[in-house]
XYZ file of C-alpha atoms in Angstrom:
664
model
C 54.823 130.884 107.721
C 53.738 126.901 107.620
C 55.753 127.460 111.296
C 53.751 129.984 112.691
C 50.443 127.778 111.510
C 51.109 125.344 113.243
C 52.046 127.722 116.652
C 48.497 128.934 116.433
C 46.249 125.784 115.590
C 47.882 124.202 118.974
C 45.742 122.963 121.865
C 45.876 125.572 125.021
C 46.417 123.961 128.278
C 43.534 122.208 129.963
C 43.263 124.414 132.786
C 43.169 127.446 130.820
C 39.859 125.722 129.909
C 38.664 124.958 133.240
C 38.744 128.940 133.652
C 37.452 129.815 130.397
C 33.674 127.238 131.351
C 34.227 128.981 134.769
C 33.966 132.119 133.436
C 31.336 131.617 131.044
C 29.585 129.793 133.157
C 29.476 132.812 135.910
C 28.630 134.955 133.424
C 25.300 133.334 132.637
C 24.288 132.693 135.966
C 23.650 136.540 135.405
C 21.536 136.513 132.120
C 19.701 132.782 133.517
C 19.705 131.479 136.293
C 19.235 127.669 135.405
C 21.397 127.356 132.210
C 23.995 129.317 134.430
C 23.332 126.604 137.445
C 23.511 123.871 134.664
C 26.795 124.908 133.299
C 27.792 126.044 136.578
C 27.633 122.234 138.022
C 29.607 120.656 134.906
C 32.319 123.183 136.149
C 32.402 121.928 139.555
C 32.268 118.508 137.833
C 34.902 118.878 135.807
C 37.468 120.322 138.135
C 36.640 117.469 140.654
C 37.266 114.912 138.090
C 40.242 116.879 137.198
C 42.273 117.097 140.353
C 41.319 113.510 141.356
C 42.746 112.300 137.394
C 46.155 114.619 138.699
C 46.239 112.861 141.439
C 46.083 109.739 140.215
C 49.017 109.806 137.528
C 50.896 112.084 139.856
C 50.982 108.813 142.020
C 51.547 106.682 138.614
C 54.467 108.506 137.592
C 55.862 108.872 141.500
C 55.709 104.619 141.259
C 57.247 104.671 137.749
C 60.131 106.852 138.792
C 60.527 104.166 142.008
C 60.500 101.491 140.166
C 62.993 102.905 137.536
C 65.657 103.560 140.408
C 65.114 100.074 141.518
C 65.702 98.946 138.634
C 68.792 100.751 137.856
C 70.558 101.070 141.437
C 69.980 97.090 140.846
C 71.201 97.271 137.393
C 74.199 99.032 138.690
C 74.699 96.759 141.220
C 75.261 93.562 138.661
C 77.386 95.387 136.500
C 79.817 96.595 138.776
C 79.471 92.789 140.250
C 80.123 91.163 136.928
C 82.849 94.206 135.912
C 85.283 92.377 133.628
C 87.964 94.181 135.176
C 89.403 94.699 138.688
C 87.533 97.076 140.837
C 87.708 97.875 144.668
C 86.891 100.549 146.851
C 88.483 101.565 149.932
C 88.413 104.298 152.675
C 90.400 106.894 152.669
C 92.546 104.949 155.509
C 93.390 102.591 152.587
C 91.414 99.398 154.293
C 89.417 97.245 151.650
C 85.741 98.038 151.986
C 84.558 96.146 148.490
C 85.499 94.500 145.768
C 84.312 92.331 142.959
C 85.255 88.645 141.702
C 88.128 89.842 139.587
C 90.351 91.935 142.022
C 89.960 88.305 144.075
C 91.202 86.357 141.311
C 93.821 89.152 140.748
C 95.198 89.099 144.351
C 94.831 85.197 145.339
C 93.840 85.723 148.803
C 90.458 84.380 150.103
C 89.198 86.724 152.227
C 90.641 90.862 151.331
C 87.401 92.976 153.403
C 89.308 95.363 155.272
C 93.047 94.711 154.487
C 95.134 97.521 153.740
C 95.628 98.638 150.276
C 99.381 99.010 151.064
C 100.021 95.565 151.954
C 99.225 94.616 148.520
C 100.574 96.671 146.281
C 103.442 99.603 147.783
C 103.305 103.537 147.656
C 100.155 103.865 146.132
C 99.903 108.079 146.769
C 95.507 108.034 148.412
C 96.388 111.722 150.334
C 96.821 113.176 146.650
C 93.819 111.781 144.549
C 91.886 113.318 147.754
C 93.528 116.611 147.351
C 93.675 116.824 143.762
C 90.000 115.678 143.329
C 90.445 114.531 140.269
C 90.624 111.032 138.752
C 94.968 110.280 138.514
C 96.289 107.373 136.816
C 99.547 105.620 138.501
C 100.948 103.014 136.750
C 102.055 99.706 138.431
C 103.647 95.787 138.175
C 102.206 93.371 140.863
C 102.646 89.140 139.852
C 104.416 89.823 137.165
C 101.353 91.697 135.086
C 101.229 95.015 134.284
C 98.087 97.676 135.595
C 97.183 100.821 135.651
C 95.291 102.031 138.271
C 92.502 104.397 137.711
C 91.610 106.584 141.299
C 87.658 107.811 141.141
C 86.813 109.541 144.834
C 83.020 109.292 145.572
C 80.613 110.665 148.264
C 77.790 108.309 149.495
C 75.663 111.170 150.571
C 73.301 108.165 152.544
C 74.971 109.257 155.215
C 74.453 111.576 157.895
C 77.837 113.073 157.528
C 79.233 113.133 153.906
C 81.318 109.705 153.076
C 83.923 109.721 150.529
C 85.644 106.426 149.153
C 87.419 105.982 146.763
C 87.396 102.985 143.672
C 89.703 102.219 142.092
C 89.596 100.173 138.672
C 92.514 97.997 137.707
C 93.025 97.973 133.801
C 95.795 95.408 132.941
C 97.892 96.308 130.307
C 100.352 93.883 129.542
C 99.219 91.852 126.403
C 98.992 95.295 125.145
C 102.846 96.258 126.524
C 103.745 93.098 125.132
C 102.926 93.432 121.933
C 104.179 96.976 121.938
C 107.388 95.646 122.511
C 107.280 92.981 119.839
C 106.690 95.042 117.399
C 109.694 97.790 118.545
C 111.370 94.212 118.569
C 110.663 93.339 115.285
C 111.341 96.787 113.834
C 114.198 96.743 110.741
C 117.535 98.440 111.484
C 119.847 98.812 108.286
C 123.563 98.231 109.037
C 126.560 99.288 106.455
C 129.916 97.768 106.838
C 132.563 99.513 105.663
C 136.751 97.535 105.718
C 138.647 100.419 106.700
C 141.934 101.499 104.673
C 141.410 97.952 102.817
C 143.769 98.496 100.339
C 146.655 99.644 102.495
C 146.227 96.597 104.159
C 145.729 94.478 102.275
C 149.103 95.629 101.082
C 150.958 95.595 104.086
C 149.884 92.065 103.549
C 151.949 89.175 101.547
C 150.521 88.764 98.650
C 150.314 84.837 99.318
C 148.325 85.854 102.905
C 145.883 88.295 101.168
C 143.225 86.365 100.310
C 143.453 85.074 103.617
C 142.006 88.630 105.219
C 139.403 87.770 103.198
C 137.825 85.174 103.891
C 138.691 85.177 107.735
C 136.830 89.241 108.153
C 133.874 87.676 105.522
C 133.419 84.814 108.392
C 133.365 86.538 111.089
C 130.826 88.638 109.370
C 128.581 85.476 108.382
C 128.690 84.310 111.556
C 127.418 87.634 112.842
C 124.689 87.031 110.320
C 123.989 83.970 111.732
C 123.895 84.982 115.771
C 121.830 87.944 114.633
C 119.756 86.110 112.304
C 119.961 88.453 109.882
C 120.774 88.668 105.888
C 124.373 89.641 104.654
C 125.100 90.931 101.297
C 128.526 92.229 100.152
C 128.361 95.527 97.577
C 132.096 95.503 96.972
C 135.711 94.078 97.663
C 135.105 96.038 101.284
C 131.572 96.994 101.776
C 128.665 94.587 103.433
C 124.949 95.666 103.774
C 123.338 94.176 106.917
C 119.722 94.109 107.810
C 118.607 92.698 111.417
C 115.966 93.493 113.484
C 115.691 95.850 116.643
C 115.936 93.373 119.486
C 119.466 90.763 117.926
C 120.494 94.911 117.186
C 120.227 95.183 121.447
C 121.883 92.641 121.921
C 124.586 93.618 120.118
C 124.790 97.287 122.598
C 125.268 95.333 125.375
C 127.604 93.581 123.802
C 129.695 96.821 122.928
C 129.834 95.754 119.933
C 132.735 93.015 120.056
C 133.142 91.727 116.427
C 134.984 95.128 116.363
C 137.656 93.383 119.033
C 137.317 90.098 116.942
C 138.629 91.509 113.665
C 140.740 93.665 114.847
C 142.892 89.985 116.212
C 143.232 89.134 112.326
C 147.098 88.613 112.136
C 148.047 87.465 108.694
C 151.268 89.466 108.395
C 149.617 92.314 108.163
C 151.659 95.413 108.972
C 147.837 97.481 109.655
C 145.691 96.076 111.470
C 142.561 95.397 110.244
C 139.584 96.811 111.328
C 135.837 97.690 110.323
C 133.837 101.023 110.548
C 129.584 99.908 110.547
C 127.001 102.024 110.139
C 123.445 101.696 111.450
C 120.082 103.388 111.227
C 117.049 103.147 113.370
C 113.396 103.866 113.633
C 113.313 105.791 110.323
C 109.728 105.713 108.742
C 110.174 103.649 106.085
C 113.068 101.263 105.315
C 114.740 103.986 102.798
C 114.628 106.585 105.565
C 116.512 103.439 107.993
C 119.240 103.723 104.560
C 120.431 107.084 104.747
C 120.151 107.473 108.788
C 122.628 104.333 108.550
C 124.617 106.237 105.728
C 124.999 109.326 108.208
C 126.170 106.744 110.857
C 128.905 105.014 108.484
C 130.144 109.313 107.912
C 130.410 110.020 111.180
C 132.014 106.451 112.338
C 134.798 106.912 108.888
C 134.865 110.812 109.931
C 136.032 110.098 113.942
C 138.710 107.423 112.413
C 136.647 104.312 111.998
C 136.954 101.144 113.963
C 133.413 101.666 115.890
C 130.587 101.530 115.355
C 127.617 104.130 115.428
C 124.200 103.490 115.830
C 121.768 106.703 114.312
C 118.745 107.582 115.073
C 116.567 110.524 113.866
C 117.502 112.890 117.883
C 120.899 111.429 118.287
C 123.810 109.266 117.926
C 125.397 106.381 119.611
C 128.985 105.615 119.319
C 131.200 102.473 120.362
C 134.716 100.824 120.211
C 136.793 103.849 118.482
C 140.140 102.598 120.120
C 142.420 102.434 116.814
C 144.179 104.979 115.791
C 143.137 106.843 111.491
C 145.641 104.651 109.261
C 147.456 107.564 107.292
C 147.023 106.794 103.852
C 150.394 107.522 101.347
C 148.922 108.858 98.319
C 148.875 113.225 97.755
C 145.537 112.244 94.719
C 143.508 113.820 97.075
C 145.136 117.197 98.233
C 145.524 117.673 94.568
C 142.165 117.249 93.910
C 140.942 119.420 96.988
C 143.983 122.089 95.886
C 142.540 121.903 92.419
C 138.877 122.921 93.377
C 140.244 124.799 95.452
C 141.619 127.036 93.703
C 138.411 127.076 91.308
C 136.178 128.148 94.081
C 138.890 130.891 94.721
C 138.607 131.993 91.562
C 135.094 132.291 91.055
C 134.774 134.651 94.784
C 134.530 138.114 95.104
C 134.243 137.959 99.025
C 136.641 135.393 100.619
C 136.620 135.597 104.944
C 138.735 132.645 106.443
C 138.163 131.644 110.523
C 138.677 129.507 113.267
C 138.144 128.495 115.883
C 137.102 130.283 118.716
C 140.386 130.872 121.160
C 142.141 129.817 118.347
C 145.368 128.515 118.425
C 148.941 127.846 116.221
C 147.007 125.197 113.815
C 143.958 127.503 113.199
C 145.770 130.728 112.429
C 148.628 129.045 110.518
C 146.546 127.137 108.940
C 144.295 130.566 107.927
C 147.699 132.544 107.421
C 148.414 129.528 104.147
C 145.205 130.080 103.603
C 145.374 133.936 102.367
C 148.575 132.598 100.729
C 146.622 130.825 99.050
C 144.262 133.177 98.237
C 146.408 135.977 97.318
C 148.515 134.274 95.152
C 144.905 133.649 93.332
C 145.326 138.010 93.512
C 142.509 137.899 95.483
C 142.451 139.411 98.559
C 141.193 137.722 102.085
C 140.096 138.493 105.231
C 140.713 136.531 108.442
C 138.528 136.660 111.077
C 139.670 137.181 114.539
C 138.298 139.165 117.253
C 140.599 138.912 119.877
C 143.712 137.371 120.313
C 145.209 135.257 123.077
C 148.251 134.558 124.840
C 148.898 131.249 122.447
C 149.031 133.241 119.263
C 149.601 136.627 120.360
C 153.158 136.208 119.449
C 152.403 135.324 115.932
C 149.769 138.289 115.162
C 152.224 140.620 116.250
C 154.503 140.082 113.721
C 151.718 139.654 111.358
C 150.848 143.106 111.692
C 154.352 144.165 111.338
C 154.710 143.092 108.455
C 152.798 145.223 105.518
C 152.501 141.810 103.194
C 149.403 140.814 106.234
C 148.379 145.078 106.116
C 144.152 145.172 107.022
C 144.217 140.858 106.650
C 142.242 141.225 110.319
C 138.405 141.700 110.791
C 136.084 141.623 113.162
C 133.201 139.965 113.782
C 130.979 142.499 113.088
C 132.779 144.323 110.162
C 132.510 140.589 108.704
C 128.162 139.680 109.032
C 127.798 143.516 107.944
C 129.701 142.657 104.488
C 128.681 139.033 104.345
C 126.503 137.947 101.481
C 125.252 134.640 100.357
C 127.911 134.976 97.164
C 130.575 135.647 100.093
C 132.987 132.279 100.245
C 133.724 131.377 104.266
C 136.194 128.617 104.825
C 136.199 127.609 107.463
C 140.018 125.602 109.095
C 140.742 122.940 112.506
C 137.015 122.860 113.295
C 133.865 120.731 111.631
C 131.339 122.173 114.652
C 129.296 125.139 113.666
C 129.182 126.210 117.403
C 132.897 126.228 117.247
C 133.399 128.215 114.845
C 134.828 132.135 115.026
C 131.425 133.720 113.651
C 129.156 131.090 113.863
C 126.823 133.843 111.896
C 128.337 133.888 108.527
C 128.260 130.088 107.578
C 123.808 130.796 108.067
C 124.202 133.992 105.482
C 126.999 132.510 103.238
C 125.748 129.824 100.779
C 129.455 129.236 99.628
C 131.155 127.678 102.503
C 134.545 125.803 102.698
C 136.085 123.149 105.731
C 139.296 122.242 105.740
C 139.446 120.095 109.710
C 141.545 117.151 110.848
C 139.741 116.781 114.307
C 137.068 113.206 114.935
C 133.756 113.987 114.083
C 131.654 115.371 116.332
C 127.746 114.737 116.092
C 127.634 118.864 115.288
C 128.895 119.295 111.450
C 128.956 121.558 108.752
C 126.958 120.687 106.580
C 126.030 122.340 103.106
C 129.715 122.158 101.795
C 130.347 123.638 98.403
C 133.846 121.914 99.386
C 135.099 119.343 102.477
C 138.464 118.575 102.990
C 138.678 116.260 105.905
C 141.289 113.676 106.761
C 141.331 112.690 110.731
C 144.828 110.426 109.871
C 146.618 113.872 109.214
C 148.477 115.523 112.146
C 147.130 118.998 112.054
C 145.443 121.221 109.387
C 148.318 123.455 109.067
C 150.342 119.747 107.279
C 146.529 119.920 105.120
C 146.954 123.503 103.930
C 151.274 122.859 102.798
C 149.451 120.192 100.862
C 147.348 121.812 99.125
C 149.913 124.978 99.257
C 152.256 122.179 97.457
C 150.584 120.597 94.624
C 147.492 123.043 94.068
C 147.970 123.326 89.751
C 149.387 126.651 89.524
C 152.886 127.246 92.058
C 151.414 129.042 95.397
C 154.929 131.437 96.594
C 153.977 132.024 100.190
C 155.658 134.632 102.539
C 158.661 133.269 105.163
C 156.314 134.481 108.497
C 153.682 131.666 106.818
C 155.545 129.077 106.425
C 157.083 129.625 110.136
C 153.127 129.872 111.243
C 152.703 126.489 109.114
C 155.444 125.123 110.566
C 154.769 126.109 114.620
C 150.860 124.478 114.112
C 152.497 121.001 112.760
C 154.410 121.196 116.159
C 151.639 122.223 118.324
C 149.937 119.192 117.147
C 152.467 116.515 116.609
C 154.164 117.843 120.284
C 157.291 118.234 118.375
C 156.770 114.880 115.770
C 156.694 113.265 118.852
C 152.836 112.032 118.446
C 150.613 111.665 115.169
C 153.946 112.171 113.122
C 153.745 110.038 110.169
C 155.622 110.146 106.377
C 153.506 113.037 104.967
C 153.958 115.156 107.837
C 157.784 115.386 107.915
C 157.573 116.260 104.151
C 154.921 118.718 104.778
C 157.545 119.529 106.965
C 160.934 119.620 104.593
C 159.014 121.464 102.255
C 158.323 124.693 105.179
C 161.936 124.560 105.639
C 163.118 124.761 101.611
C 160.983 127.984 101.519
C 162.330 129.526 104.663
C 160.336 128.495 107.619
C 163.494 129.225 110.695
C 163.014 126.526 113.599
C 164.679 128.731 116.151
C 162.046 131.777 115.173
C 159.574 129.074 115.489
C 160.180 127.947 118.741
C 160.217 131.636 120.097
C 156.225 131.372 118.930
C 156.124 128.618 121.998
C 158.518 130.583 124.943
C 156.646 131.077 127.908
C 157.211 133.338 130.842
C 157.913 132.510 134.895
C 154.263 132.716 136.075
C 153.694 129.568 133.563
C 156.257 127.625 134.317
C 155.221 128.182 138.348
C 151.610 127.176 137.354
C 152.651 124.339 135.751
C 154.826 123.352 138.781
C 151.876 124.166 140.928
C 149.734 121.500 138.299
C 152.172 118.692 138.683
C 152.233 118.783 142.243
C 147.907 118.378 141.704
C 148.410 115.238 140.424
C 146.701 112.104 141.294
C 146.944 109.196 139.320
C 144.380 107.012 138.817
C 144.208 103.103 137.868
C 148.226 103.459 138.333
C 147.954 104.717 134.543
C 146.121 107.568 134.953
C 147.124 111.061 135.861
C 144.483 114.063 136.707
C 145.065 117.224 138.181
C 144.159 121.180 138.208
C 144.571 124.734 138.589
C 143.571 128.017 140.901
C 145.575 130.233 139.231
C 144.076 133.071 138.023
C 145.391 133.618 134.781
C 144.533 135.019 131.245
C 146.217 131.913 128.797
C 145.446 129.131 131.161
C 143.852 126.760 128.425
C 147.286 127.511 127.365
C 149.327 126.222 130.284
C 146.927 123.192 131.026
C 147.450 121.347 127.247
C 151.751 122.272 127.634
C 151.048 120.220 131.382
C 149.136 117.749 129.866
C 151.558 116.904 127.554
C 154.525 116.943 130.423
C 152.082 114.696 132.568
C 152.340 112.112 130.153
C 156.520 111.711 130.255
C 155.708 110.021 134.048
C 156.177 107.172 134.083
C 153.497 104.157 133.119
C 151.452 107.087 132.946
C 148.553 106.364 129.445
C 146.823 109.460 129.554
C 146.227 112.790 131.619
C 143.425 114.888 132.605
C 144.416 118.902 133.281
C 141.475 121.636 134.650
C 141.691 125.259 134.813
C 139.156 128.356 135.583
C 138.896 131.090 132.960
C 135.968 133.402 133.768
C 132.488 130.866 134.138
C 134.484 128.428 131.681
C 136.477 125.733 133.325
C 138.603 124.364 130.310
C 139.698 120.570 130.163
C 142.934 119.162 128.217
C 143.434 115.929 128.035
C 146.417 113.936 126.440
C 146.808 110.140 125.591
C 149.636 107.419 124.591
C 147.367 106.117 122.015
C 146.201 103.135 124.441
C 142.914 105.330 126.530
C 140.854 107.486 123.740
C 140.609 110.823 124.987
C 138.182 112.287 122.143
C 135.494 109.258 123.289
C 135.698 110.861 127.118
C 135.856 114.729 126.427
C 132.740 114.349 124.131
C 130.292 113.035 126.726
C 131.942 116.776 128.356
C 130.672 118.152 124.429
C 134.347 118.290 123.566
C 135.951 116.157 121.169
C 139.777 116.001 119.141
C 142.019 113.199 118.771
C 142.415 109.748 120.407
C 145.371 110.771 121.926
C 144.495 114.819 122.186
C 140.856 116.407 123.065
C 140.221 119.013 125.219
C 136.573 120.770 126.287
C 134.818 123.249 128.072
C 132.474 123.486 130.480
C 129.887 126.376 131.782
C 129.241 127.434 134.582
C 129.859 125.292 136.539
C 132.973 125.056 139.682
C 136.287 124.187 139.389
C 135.837 120.856 141.705
C 132.310 119.803 140.138
C 133.954 119.862 136.966
C 136.840 117.931 138.186
C 134.231 115.565 139.731
C 132.787 114.969 136.766
C 136.315 114.116 134.827
C 136.995 111.911 137.512
C 133.554 109.884 137.251
C 133.839 109.617 133.583
C 137.409 108.404 133.633
C 136.167 105.400 136.410
C 133.377 105.150 133.938
C 135.810 104.323 130.797
C 137.953 101.315 133.768
C 134.833 100.127 134.243
C 133.324 99.407 131.188
C 137.644 98.590 130.357
C 137.136 96.072 132.490
C-alpha cells in the first residue's frame, strides 16, 4: 500500500503541466477574454522559457560528455603507457606499430617500430588469432624468462576502412614457476630400504666377517644420507628408513640408483651377493600417505626379486635395477604354514573354483590339477575353470578326461560365473594379474581368493586375498604346489597323473632342470617320482609334430644377432600353437655360442606373441614389462594386440637397443 501511494504522489513530467496550462488557457478564452489572454500569454512564456532552458542544458550535457570522453581517453592512454607489464601493438603482418616502456626494457632494443615480431620471438601464430577471433594464450621462453603471451584483437573504427590491430600482453611468470619448482623440489619423499635375504647372506659368510658386511652396508647408506641431505634411521637389523626431498631423489633417478650396484660389490667372502630393495613413496597428500606408498613400492620391489628401487606415486610405479636373481630360501617353514592355512580355507568352503592364466601351459594346468587333488583329499569337490585347450596342454587334458578320477573336473567360464557367489573359494595359480586370469569376473564376485604364483610381481596385482603364496625364487608354481602337498597337516595322496602333471610343469619352467633350479626343485621332483610320476610319460606330454620342427628351423634361419649377444627372430607361420613353438625356439637360440638372450615373435589372429629367454645376465622381465608382459629375469613373454608382425618386431628391437644404451 505504501508503494502504491508513493506512486500516486509522484509529480508528472513538466511537459504535461505545459499541455494542461495550454488547454486551460484555451478554454478560458471562450468564457473570459481578458483572463484567457492573460493565461495564454503566460502559456506562451512558459513554452519559450522551457525551450530555452532545455537547449542550454542539452549543450551543457554535451560538453560534459565530451570532456568526460577526453578525460577517459587521456586516462586510458596514461594507463596503457604506464602499464606495469610489457605490451606491444602489432599489424597483422607482424610488424610492431606501438609498444610501451616495459616492452622496450624487456627487449632491450633502441628502436622497435616497424620491426617484425618474428625477429624477436619465433613461432607466434598470429593468423590463428585472427581466425579464432578470441583471446588466446601462448607460453614462451625469452632471455631466460618465462612468459605467457595474451593475444587480443581490436578494431580501429576511426579509420575509413575498419582496421584490425593486435595487442600482445607479456605476462612474466618466471618467479611463479621458480617458486612452484622450489615447492616441488622441497617436498619430502619416504624411502624404505631392506637388505635382501639378510640371514642367508650372513650364513654364507664366515662368522668373523659378518660384522664387516654390516658395517660396510651402513657405511654406504650413511654416505647416501649425506649426499642426498636426508635423514637415515635403522629400524631393524635389515631395514632402514630414509627421508629426503624430491630434488635429491631426482638426482638418484638420473644416476639410476647406482647405490644398488655399489652394495652388490660388497665382498667379504660371502657366497651370496649383498643386495637391497628400495621402496620410495612420493607426491602423497600427507607424510603418512607417502609412507603407505613407500610400503607398497617395497612390496613391489621384493615381489619382483629384490635388488631394485621402485618409485610409487598415486598414479604409477617406476622401476630401477633388478639385475640379480632372487635368493633361494632353504627353509620350508612358509610352505608348511601356507599348507596348513590352505587346508583350513578349503574345509570352510562348499564351492571351490581353480583357474590359471589365459592360454594355460603345463605349469598352470599341472598346479591346478595338484590343487584339485588337495581339495579331493580334504573331501571337497573342486572345478578347474578352462574355456578351451591349446597345444601345450592338449595331451594332458585328454589323459585327464579319459579317467573317472577327474570326471566333471573342467567347467567353462559361463557356468563358473553363474554358480559363483561371494562365499565361493577361488584359487588362482601361476599368475597374479587379474586381467591374465582365465575368468577375471570370478575375482569380482568372490570374496575368498587365494593366489599361488612364482612370477616377478607387476604393477597389477590381485588384492584382498585371504591367502597369498607368492615366492619369486621358486622355479615353478608346480614346485610350490608340490611342497604344499608334502607339508600339509594331513598326508595328501595325489594321483599318478597329477604327479606327472606337476613334474611336467617343473620341467617346462626349468627347461629340463637347467634354469632356476635349486635344491628344493630337485627335492620336489624326487617326491613326485616317489609317488609314481613316470619321466617317459612326462616327456611324451611335450612331443611335437613335424610342422613344429620346420617352423622352429625357419625361426632360427630368420635370426638376427644384436650387439653380438642378443638374438632376435620371428615366425610368419600360421599355426594354432605358435606361442609354444616360439617359446621352444627361444630356448634353442640360447644354445648359440655367445648369445646371452633371445627374443622370438609369432602371430596368431590379431595378437603378436613374444617369448624372451636369457642366461641370467640380461633381465628379460624388465624388457617384456615395457610391452605389458612380464615373467622372470631369465624367462618372460608379452602379447601385443592389433599391430603387424613387422611393427611388433621393430618395437622389440627398439626396446633392446634402448636397454643396451642404458647399460653402456
